[in-house]
């Protein structure tokens, strides 16, 4: 008689994990000083994607190049394709930013980077022509609050014209322009809460996002690894790209071909379903025995302990801790989310009281929903 326990269920779940997409960061650039350089950012012609060039200076600082200038990168968030640069500062005792000569931040609009709408931009030392602009240049504008509350901006003067706006519109996606005939200084804050007092504002920063990269450009098959074929891009552009072999899918956040989610998840799903079916059967047998003998079935202590342990982990939202950390590392983010969702479902089936456990129909519906979300994520990216 098969005696499937929660331990067996989890083992089956874990056994399905290695079949999920593996990622090897083969084309990722080496760290810049202590800063990781996630794909697709590229610090040299031999790594990353060449459309996503950044600089690594001798001091180990990453720099983001604009058309005529460069800015230190203070943080990178590869999962959300975003980085934050440090905007230019004011020249000493003036209200002019050091990049006025370059007309402020000018991105090359042919490149896959743009300025996000999370930036609150403060324009300082503006001419009166700005009063006719759609920007908020009123005396209540946040830029006045900033000037009044910032020692380093004292030169900008409380009475001078300044304006505030949220970046990311079509005109400001590639350009935060300062010039003599407009505003001569600016600063920027990411996700600024205007109700906070100025001394609690974050450091100035400008957030820039990038488009997920397509498959890398290649000149010959030798430019691709064994999992991809160099062939003409059907989308045009007259270039060839390393397209993944059948059964593999391009993962733009890791820059590698991974096993297609559908096949990888299919196996994991099968494992999870088998585990659930076995476990529920085990519970039914237990319940039948309980009813027949009218006495509590004596489960093995470790069985009880494991169920309690897993349940506690779920309560503390630490379900992935019960999965081997090495397996966890190998699963992509989307799959970790899927595993978590399946894990929560599995734990629902461990509920002590029968009425708290989902029915098999509910389990099937829930799995179908989880899978549709997982599949949608892949299609989106
Ligand atoms: C404002 O900008 C003008 C033009 O660049 C400059 O001459 C002036 O010094 C600036 N004002 C301050 C207070 O720095
Ligand atoms: C940027 O540099 C190019 C050539 O190096 C120059 O022609 C152009 O005027 C510069 N633009 C700005 C805004 O500084
Ligand atoms: C902008 O980027 C494109 C694509 O890399 C490049 O061909 C072009 O020369 C760049 N433009 C300038 C002004 O640097
Ligand atoms: C300008 O900004 C201030 C402060 O956020 C706000 O109170 C005011 O209503 C804004 N004015 C306009 C015209 O949007
Ligand atoms: C300017 O700042 C001072 C103290 O930092 C504050 O008392 C005052 O109300 C502020 N004025 C304005 C107009 O925000
Ligand atoms: C900026 O980039 C995002 C994705 O990275 C894209 O969805 C958006 O359309 C871009 N905005 C502009 C104005 O190009
Ligand atoms: C090819 O893909 C498989 C599965 O994702 C992976 O294990 C292997 O490391 C990849 N090979 C190369 C050369 O990247």
PDB file of C-alpha atoms and ligand atoms in Angstrom, residues 144-145 148-149, ligand 5:
ATOM      1  CA  UNK A 144      10.593  76.338  -3.697  1.00  0.00           C
ATOM      2  CA  UNK A 145      10.264  73.935  -0.782  1.00  0.00           C
ATOM      3  CA  UNK A 148      14.234  76.778   1.047  1.00  0.00           C
ATOM      4  CA  UNK A 149      15.158  73.521   2.779  1.00  0.00           C
TER       5      UNK A 149
HETATM    6  C1  LIG B   5      11.636  77.754   4.830  1.00  0.00           C
HETATM    7  O1  LIG B   5      12.294  76.931   5.797  1.00  0.00           O
HETATM    8  C2  LIG B   5      12.117  77.345   7.121  1.00  0.00           C
HETATM    9  C3  LIG B   5      12.984  76.482   8.031  1.00  0.00           C
HETATM   10  O2  LIG B   5      13.679  75.512   7.335  1.00  0.00           O
HETATM   11  C4  LIG B   5      10.663  77.268   7.500  1.00  0.00           C
HETATM   12  O3  LIG B   5      10.467  77.714   8.813  1.00  0.00           O
HETATM   13  C5  LIG B   5       9.849  78.119   6.527  1.00  0.00           C
HETATM   14  O4  LIG B   5       8.471  77.954   6.800  1.00  0.00           O
HETATM   15  C6  LIG B   5      10.140  77.752   5.104  1.00  0.00           C
HETATM   16  N1  LIG B   5       9.468  78.663   4.227  1.00  0.00           N
HETATM   17  C7  LIG B   5       8.748  78.246   3.176  1.00  0.00           C
HETATM   18  C8  LIG B   5       8.125  79.307   2.336  1.00  0.00           C
HETATM   19  O5  LIG B   5       8.613  77.058   2.897  1.00  0.00           O
END
